Amino acid sequence: AVLLMIVVGLLTGLLCFYILSIGNRPGKEILTAIKRNQFYVVYQPVVSSSDMKIRGAEVLMRWKHPTAGEIPPDAFINFAEAQNLIVPLTQHLFELIARDAPALQKILPPGAKLGINIAPGHLHTPSFQNDMRALSAALPPNYFQVVLEITERDTLQQKEAMKIFEWLHHEGFEIAIDDFGTGHSALIYLERYAFDYLKIDRGFIKAIGTETVTSPVLDAVLTLAKRLDLVTVAEGVETQEQAEWLRAHGVNFLQGYWISRPITLDRFLAAGNEPAKY
Ligand code: C2E
Ligand code: CA
Ligand code: CA
Ligand code: CA
């Protein structure tokens, strides 16, 4: 019992130290983690619904924290945004992607789409355009199609954002509206901004096959996407039934555990370009 108390005491102490160290040095944790190479990326394949062939991958960040273990991106991205560290973190992300790019060329076909999540706040920083140019310059020329995935969650600053979108297109980037259907802003964004892709949030996909009548909202989203000439990507596809339904309803690309979980570059290379093996 004494031993147990000592162990519990030590653990509590460690936990407090950890929490305090975050509290006292806001943000420093993330900068240190960048220096110590604690961030890494995983890739989740995206396939064409018509032939299930791989057409690209979404890049997802991971933090392997020495004491806290794997910290999910939902947690540290918000933290980084709050600490004004989303720019250095994204610059680091770009470096990681550029480092992997030559290997990715072995698995992904020419023109493959690389989906990269961009925090809306980053768009409006002075370094954004330079960061994007640096990414382009660091990637093999004319091979990948970079697609920036931007959520509608946060308010894009209107006029400025439109100009930035124009610039991005001019530089050869494409833009996806991410998590569509979950934000506060909704439809007005679609009319106003020149998105290329619409990523249907997995909340809508979940309903397929579980309800006798599929979501009328999902139907409306698909109609809308078609009217606005947006290429559609379904995320969170977990069953064959969902994949078949989406394909039958004209959704262009599929992403989700049914095709593959996000995987490390090594596993990706080992699997080759055969989705069945992921
Ligand atoms: P997201 O952009 O919507 O990314 C898709 C999330 O859904 C990923 O979670 C992915 O692992 C998960 N997912 C994919 N397929 C399935 C499925 O079939 N079923 C289920 N239940 N989940 C699936 P993850 O990797 O935890 O990322 C969470 C969020 O964190 C991302 O959501 C994105 O908003 C953000 N994020 C991740 N990496 C980055 C990054 O490098 N930069 C920024 N700014 N945000 C990032
Ligand atoms: Ca995304
Ligand atoms: Ca998403
Ligand atoms: Ca999501």
Tab-separated table of C-alpha atoms and ligand atoms in Angstrom:
chain	number	residue	atom	x	y	z
A	1	ALA	CA	0.000	0.000	0.000
A	2	VAL	CA	2.873	2.357	0.844
A	3	LEU	CA	4.507	1.568	-2.445
A	4	LEU	CA	1.229	2.259	-4.226
A	5	MET	CA	0.938	5.632	-2.484
A	6	ILE	CA	4.460	6.540	-3.515
A	7	VAL	CA	3.753	5.575	-7.110
A	8	VAL	CA	0.463	7.495	-7.161
A	9	GLY	CA	2.197	10.470	-5.555
A	10	LEU	CA	4.954	10.430	-8.114
A	11	LEU	CA	2.521	10.169	-10.997
A	12	THR	CA	0.395	13.031	-9.674
A	13	GLY	CA	3.551	15.095	-9.262
A	14	LEU	CA	4.601	14.376	-12.812
A	15	LEU	CA	1.172	15.274	-14.126
A	16	CYS	CA	1.152	18.585	-12.205
A	17	PHE	CA	4.639	19.361	-13.449
A	18	TYR	CA	3.507	18.670	-16.975
A	19	ILE	CA	0.381	20.816	-16.728
A	20	LEU	CA	2.314	23.624	-15.053
A	21	SER	CA	5.064	23.490	-17.615
A	22	ILE	CA	2.484	24.021	-20.341
A	23	GLY	CA	0.825	26.764	-18.322
A	24	ASN	CA	4.058	28.597	-17.583
A	25	ARG	CA	5.606	28.421	-20.973
A	26	PRO	CA	2.707	28.818	-23.308
A	27	GLY	CA	3.622	27.707	-26.745
A	28	LYS	CA	7.186	26.868	-25.947
A	29	GLU	CA	6.135	23.244	-25.855
A	30	ILE	CA	5.214	23.326	-29.545
A	31	LEU	CA	8.403	25.074	-30.631
A	32	THR	CA	10.440	22.586	-28.634
A	33	ALA	CA	8.487	19.741	-30.176
A	34	ILE	CA	9.287	21.054	-33.661
A	35	LYS	CA	12.998	21.217	-32.824
A	36	ARG	CA	12.955	17.753	-31.318
A	37	ASN	CA	11.150	16.253	-34.285
A	38	GLN	CA	8.143	15.105	-32.306
A	39	PHE	CA	5.718	15.941	-35.087
A	40	TYR	CA	5.273	13.569	-37.964
A	41	VAL	CA	2.715	13.085	-40.702
A	42	VAL	CA	0.489	10.253	-41.830
A	43	TYR	CA	-1.195	9.932	-45.206
A	44	GLN	CA	-4.742	8.849	-45.873
A	45	PRO	CA	-5.335	7.646	-49.435
A	46	VAL	CA	-8.135	9.177	-51.482
A	47	VAL	CA	-9.594	7.044	-54.256
A	48	SER	CA	-11.753	7.767	-57.252
A	49	SER	CA	-15.248	6.345	-56.660
A	50	SER	CA	-15.514	5.058	-60.224
A	51	ASP	CA	-12.572	2.630	-60.168
A	52	MET	CA	-11.344	2.771	-56.555
A	53	LYS	CA	-7.892	3.742	-57.821
A	54	ILE	CA	-5.752	5.993	-55.709
A	55	ARG	CA	-5.779	9.617	-56.822
A	56	GLY	CA	-4.136	11.290	-53.895
A	57	ALA	CA	-3.802	11.497	-50.149
A	58	GLU	CA	-4.626	13.797	-47.289
A	59	VAL	CA	-1.735	14.734	-45.042
A	60	LEU	CA	-2.559	14.552	-41.329
A	61	MET	CA	-0.271	15.693	-38.572
A	62	ARG	CA	0.595	13.739	-35.435
A	63	TRP	CA	2.419	14.720	-32.249
A	64	LYS	CA	4.351	12.043	-30.435
A	65	HIS	CA	4.787	13.700	-27.066
A	66	PRO	CA	7.521	12.187	-24.848
A	67	THR	CA	5.336	12.029	-21.732
A	68	ALA	CA	1.747	12.545	-22.852
A	69	GLY	CA	2.033	10.079	-25.736
A	70	GLU	CA	0.199	10.626	-29.005
A	71	ILE	CA	-1.651	13.940	-28.924
A	72	PRO	CA	-4.449	14.155	-31.513
A	73	PRO	CA	-4.354	17.058	-33.983
A	74	ASP	CA	-7.730	18.383	-32.876
A	75	ALA	CA	-6.062	19.163	-29.544
A	76	PHE	CA	-2.727	20.649	-30.618
A	77	ILE	CA	-3.943	22.569	-33.670
A	78	ASN	CA	-6.320	24.555	-31.493
A	79	PHE	CA	-3.551	25.025	-28.964
A	80	ALA	CA	-1.151	26.214	-31.660
A	81	GLU	CA	-3.755	28.630	-33.019
A	82	ALA	CA	-4.405	30.037	-29.561
A	83	GLN	CA	-0.671	30.523	-28.996
A	84	ASN	CA	-0.116	32.118	-32.394
A	85	LEU	CA	2.088	29.244	-33.426
A	86	ILE	CA	0.109	27.923	-36.336
A	87	VAL	CA	2.526	29.556	-38.801
A	88	PRO	CA	5.731	27.885	-37.557
A	89	LEU	CA	3.818	24.636	-37.140
A	90	THR	CA	2.529	24.752	-40.727
A	91	GLN	CA	5.961	25.745	-42.036
A	92	HIS	CA	7.283	22.669	-40.283
A	93	LEU	CA	4.478	20.584	-41.802
A	94	PHE	CA	5.503	21.797	-45.257
A	95	GLU	CA	9.093	20.723	-44.559
A	96	LEU	CA	7.920	17.266	-43.540
A	97	ILE	CA	5.852	16.942	-46.716
A	98	ALA	CA	8.701	18.141	-48.930
A	99	ARG	CA	11.024	15.631	-47.304
A	100	ASP	CA	8.585	12.796	-48.079
A	101	ALA	CA	7.748	13.981	-51.586
A	102	PRO	CA	10.372	11.995	-53.541
A	103	ALA	CA	9.186	8.787	-51.855
A	104	LEU	CA	5.542	9.703	-52.413
A	105	GLN	CA	6.242	9.975	-56.129
A	106	LYS	CA	6.868	6.229	-56.116
A	107	ILE	CA	3.348	5.482	-54.865
A	108	LEU	CA	1.239	8.316	-56.169
A	109	PRO	CA	0.576	8.854	-59.880
A	110	PRO	CA	1.473	12.135	-61.627
A	111	GLY	CA	-1.129	14.767	-60.858
A	112	ALA	CA	-1.957	13.090	-57.554
A	113	LYS	CA	-3.663	15.403	-55.132
A	114	LEU	CA	-1.989	16.191	-51.849
A	115	GLY	CA	-4.606	17.463	-49.430
A	116	ILE	CA	-3.107	19.782	-46.846
A	117	ASN	CA	-5.125	21.264	-43.988
A	118	ILE	CA	-4.672	24.985	-43.552
A	119	ALA	CA	-5.868	26.785	-40.470
A	120	PRO	CA	-8.006	29.728	-41.652
A	121	GLY	CA	-5.983	32.107	-39.478
A	122	HIS	CA	-2.853	31.295	-41.477
A	123	LEU	CA	-4.395	32.646	-44.694
A	124	HIS	CA	-4.401	36.150	-43.318
A	125	THR	CA	-0.840	36.244	-42.032
A	126	PRO	CA	1.863	38.136	-43.914
A	127	SER	CA	3.930	34.982	-44.358
A	128	PHE	CA	1.213	32.902	-46.023
A	129	GLN	CA	2.119	33.602	-49.634
A	130	ASN	CA	5.811	33.053	-48.966
A	131	ASP	CA	5.061	29.818	-47.156
A	132	MET	CA	3.050	28.572	-50.125
A	133	ARG	CA	5.786	29.539	-52.568
A	134	ALA	CA	8.341	27.761	-50.407
A	135	LEU	CA	6.197	24.628	-50.458
A	136	SER	CA	5.903	24.743	-54.254
A	137	ALA	CA	9.620	25.213	-54.638
A	138	ALA	CA	10.373	22.316	-52.310
A	139	LEU	CA	8.108	19.843	-54.124
A	140	PRO	CA	9.157	18.016	-57.303
A	141	PRO	CA	8.124	20.280	-60.201
A	142	ASN	CA	4.815	19.579	-61.966
A	143	TYR	CA	4.041	16.379	-60.157
A	144	PHE	CA	1.615	16.858	-57.305
A	145	GLN	CA	-1.562	18.904	-57.286
A	146	VAL	CA	-1.680	20.585	-53.897
A	147	VAL	CA	-5.200	21.026	-52.538
A	148	LEU	CA	-5.566	23.293	-49.534
A	149	GLU	CA	-8.309	22.111	-47.223
A	150	ILE	CA	-9.949	24.975	-45.398
A	151	THR	CA	-12.817	24.596	-42.958
A	152	GLU	CA	-15.770	26.886	-42.974
A	153	ARG	CA	-15.656	26.738	-39.178
A	154	ASP	CA	-13.910	30.039	-38.740
A	155	THR	CA	-14.972	33.201	-40.387
A	156	LEU	CA	-12.852	33.888	-43.385
A	157	GLN	CA	-12.252	37.581	-43.724
A	158	GLN	CA	-14.279	38.139	-46.808
A	159	LYS	CA	-12.703	40.473	-49.278
A	160	GLU	CA	-9.191	39.549	-48.396
A	161	ALA	CA	-9.922	35.841	-48.572
A	162	MET	CA	-11.328	36.202	-52.080
A	163	LYS	CA	-8.112	37.844	-53.200
A	164	ILE	CA	-6.036	35.142	-51.568
A	165	PHE	CA	-8.091	32.460	-53.300
A	166	GLU	CA	-7.497	34.157	-56.612
A	167	TRP	CA	-3.793	34.283	-55.938
A	168	LEU	CA	-3.726	30.607	-54.939
A	169	HIS	CA	-5.428	29.580	-58.168
A	170	HIS	CA	-3.028	31.706	-60.135
A	171	GLU	CA	-0.135	29.901	-58.433
A	172	GLY	CA	-1.634	26.531	-59.346
A	173	PHE	CA	-3.093	25.497	-56.009
A	174	GLU	CA	-6.577	24.128	-55.584
A	175	ILE	CA	-8.904	24.728	-52.646
A	176	ALA	CA	-11.342	22.482	-50.852
A	177	ILE	CA	-13.991	23.480	-48.388
A	178	ASP	CA	-13.486	20.996	-45.573
A	179	ASP	CA	-15.997	19.502	-43.127
A	180	PHE	CA	-18.800	20.938	-45.162
A	181	GLY	CA	-22.053	21.076	-43.269
A	182	THR	CA	-20.609	21.358	-39.779
A	183	GLY	CA	-19.760	25.043	-39.511
A	184	HIS	CA	-21.776	28.050	-38.570
A	185	SER	CA	-21.434	29.922	-41.793
A	186	ALA	CA	-22.764	27.458	-44.319
A	187	LEU	CA	-24.078	28.172	-47.765
A	188	ILE	CA	-23.022	31.735	-48.343
A	189	TYR	CA	-19.384	30.596	-48.491
A	190	LEU	CA	-19.987	28.387	-51.452
A	191	GLU	CA	-21.374	31.155	-53.602
A	192	ARG	CA	-18.804	33.684	-52.611
A	193	TYR	CA	-15.549	31.774	-52.779
A	194	ALA	CA	-14.081	29.863	-55.642
A	195	PHE	CA	-13.686	26.435	-54.093
A	196	ASP	CA	-12.701	23.523	-56.299
A	197	TYR	CA	-13.708	20.669	-54.011
A	198	LEU	CA	-16.321	20.092	-51.400
A	199	LYS	CA	-15.450	17.611	-48.677
A	200	ILE	CA	-18.610	16.183	-47.187
A	201	ASP	CA	-18.224	15.795	-43.457
A	202	ARG	CA	-18.328	12.253	-42.157
A	203	GLY	CA	-21.333	13.136	-39.999
A	204	PHE	CA	-23.436	12.913	-43.169
A	205	ILE	CA	-21.759	9.759	-44.398
A	206	LYS	CA	-22.471	7.954	-41.145
A	207	ALA	CA	-26.194	8.126	-41.799
A	208	ILE	CA	-25.937	6.168	-45.037
A	209	GLY	CA	-27.139	2.640	-44.501
A	210	THR	CA	-28.401	3.237	-40.984
A	211	GLU	CA	-31.566	5.111	-41.800
A	212	THR	CA	-34.376	3.840	-43.973
A	213	VAL	CA	-34.438	7.122	-45.837
A	214	THR	CA	-31.023	8.711	-46.339
A	215	SER	CA	-30.444	12.231	-45.166
A	216	PRO	CA	-32.332	14.849	-47.198
A	217	VAL	CA	-29.576	17.242	-46.191
A	218	LEU	CA	-26.963	15.032	-47.835
A	219	ASP	CA	-29.084	14.935	-50.989
A	220	ALA	CA	-29.287	18.714	-50.931
A	221	VAL	CA	-25.544	19.067	-50.425
A	222	LEU	CA	-24.882	16.855	-53.443
A	223	THR	CA	-27.322	18.791	-55.607
A	224	LEU	CA	-25.746	22.024	-54.505
A	225	ALA	CA	-22.232	20.785	-55.233
A	226	LYS	CA	-23.285	19.798	-58.718
A	227	ARG	CA	-24.954	23.145	-59.372
A	228	LEU	CA	-21.849	24.986	-58.202
A	229	ASP	CA	-19.565	22.738	-60.239
A	230	LEU	CA	-17.663	21.456	-57.238
A	231	VAL	CA	-15.856	18.143	-57.222
A	232	THR	CA	-17.061	16.110	-54.258
A	233	VAL	CA	-15.050	14.096	-51.763
A	234	ALA	CA	-16.731	11.987	-49.084
A	235	GLU	CA	-14.777	11.563	-45.879
A	236	GLY	CA	-15.272	8.959	-43.197
A	237	VAL	CA	-16.352	6.205	-45.587
A	238	GLU	CA	-16.397	3.161	-43.323
A	239	THR	CA	-18.494	0.578	-45.153
A	240	GLN	CA	-18.901	-0.847	-48.623
A	241	GLU	CA	-22.564	0.110	-48.505
A	242	GLN	CA	-21.619	3.757	-48.005
A	243	ALA	CA	-19.051	3.596	-50.816
A	244	GLU	CA	-21.618	2.130	-53.208
A	245	TRP	CA	-24.273	4.649	-52.270
A	246	LEU	CA	-21.860	7.547	-52.747
A	247	ARG	CA	-20.660	6.269	-56.082
A	248	ALA	CA	-24.237	5.751	-57.279
A	249	HIS	CA	-24.999	9.344	-56.259
A	250	GLY	CA	-22.104	10.778	-58.224
A	251	VAL	CA	-19.654	11.579	-55.435
A	252	ASN	CA	-16.269	11.766	-57.141
A	253	PHE	CA	-13.737	10.752	-54.481
A	254	LEU	CA	-13.821	8.588	-51.389
A	255	GLN	CA	-11.731	8.671	-48.248
A	256	GLY	CA	-12.160	6.703	-45.048
A	257	TYR	CA	-11.288	3.679	-42.989
A	258	TRP	CA	-13.002	1.360	-45.459
A	259	ILE	CA	-10.354	2.316	-48.005
A	260	SER	CA	-7.498	2.960	-45.598
A	261	ARG	CA	-6.717	4.498	-42.248
A	262	PRO	CA	-4.137	7.270	-42.272
A	263	ILE	CA	-0.761	5.493	-42.499
A	264	THR	CA	2.888	6.386	-42.155
A	265	LEU	CA	5.027	6.862	-45.235
A	266	ASP	CA	6.762	3.549	-44.561
A	267	ARG	CA	3.508	1.623	-44.471
A	268	PHE	CA	2.310	3.509	-47.520
A	269	LEU	CA	5.460	2.537	-49.421
A	270	ALA	CA	5.117	-1.066	-48.316
A	271	ALA	CA	1.516	-1.236	-49.548
A	272	GLY	CA	2.272	0.254	-52.942
A	273	ASN	CA	-0.591	1.689	-54.924
A	274	GLU	CA	-2.970	-1.160	-54.273
A	275	PRO	CA	-5.805	0.050	-52.008
A	276	ALA	CA	-6.741	-3.496	-51.007
A	277	LYS	CA	-3.417	-3.815	-49.261
A	278	TYR	CA	-3.535	-0.712	-47.107
B	1	C2E	P1	-10.125	16.546	-41.040
B	1	C2E	O1	-9.404	17.501	-41.921
B	1	C2E	O2	-11.600	16.446	-41.194
B	1	C2E	O3	-9.422	15.140	-41.260
B	1	C2E	C1	-10.122	13.934	-41.313
B	1	C2E	C2	-10.126	13.249	-39.973
B	1	C2E	O4	-11.016	12.132	-40.029
B	1	C2E	C3	-8.756	12.673	-39.582
B	1	C2E	O5	-8.636	12.772	-38.171
B	1	C2E	C4	-8.896	11.221	-40.014
B	1	C2E	O6	-8.016	10.349	-39.321
B	1	C2E	C5	-10.328	10.948	-39.660
B	1	C2E	N1	-10.899	9.869	-40.465
B	1	C2E	C6	-10.597	9.530	-41.729
B	1	C2E	N2	-11.357	8.512	-42.174
B	1	C2E	C7	-12.181	8.183	-41.160
B	1	C2E	C8	-13.200	7.184	-40.995
B	1	C2E	O7	-13.511	6.416	-41.889
B	1	C2E	N3	-13.856	7.174	-39.810
B	1	C2E	C9	-13.527	8.000	-38.776
B	1	C2E	N4	-14.224	7.903	-37.645
B	1	C2E	N5	-12.567	8.954	-38.896
B	1	C2E	C10	-11.903	9.042	-40.074
B	1	C2E	P2	-7.328	13.334	-37.491
B	1	C2E	O8	-6.116	12.880	-38.220
B	1	C2E	O9	-7.449	13.014	-36.038
B	1	C2E	O10	-7.433	14.889	-37.701
B	1	C2E	C11	-8.435	15.635	-37.067
B	1	C2E	C12	-8.463	17.046	-37.586
B	1	C2E	O11	-7.300	17.780	-37.201
B	1	C2E	C13	-8.507	17.127	-39.095
B	1	C2E	O12	-9.840	16.905	-39.501
B	1	C2E	C14	-8.008	18.530	-39.333
B	1	C2E	O13	-9.044	19.455	-39.188
B	1	C2E	C15	-7.019	18.714	-38.212
B	1	C2E	N6	-5.663	18.513	-38.736
B	1	C2E	C16	-4.980	17.367	-38.909
B	1	C2E	N7	-3.755	17.592	-39.406
B	1	C2E	C17	-3.667	18.939	-39.574
B	1	C2E	C18	-2.643	19.813	-40.050
B	1	C2E	O14	-1.543	19.400	-40.468
B	1	C2E	N8	-2.920	21.170	-40.074
B	1	C2E	C19	-4.136	21.641	-39.653
B	1	C2E	N9	-4.332	22.979	-39.704
B	1	C2E	N10	-5.102	20.850	-39.191
B	1	C2E	C20	-4.893	19.513	-39.148
B	2	CA	CA	-9.107	17.877	-44.011
B	3	CA	CA	-12.630	17.056	-43.114
B	4	CA	CA	-13.831	16.341	-40.002
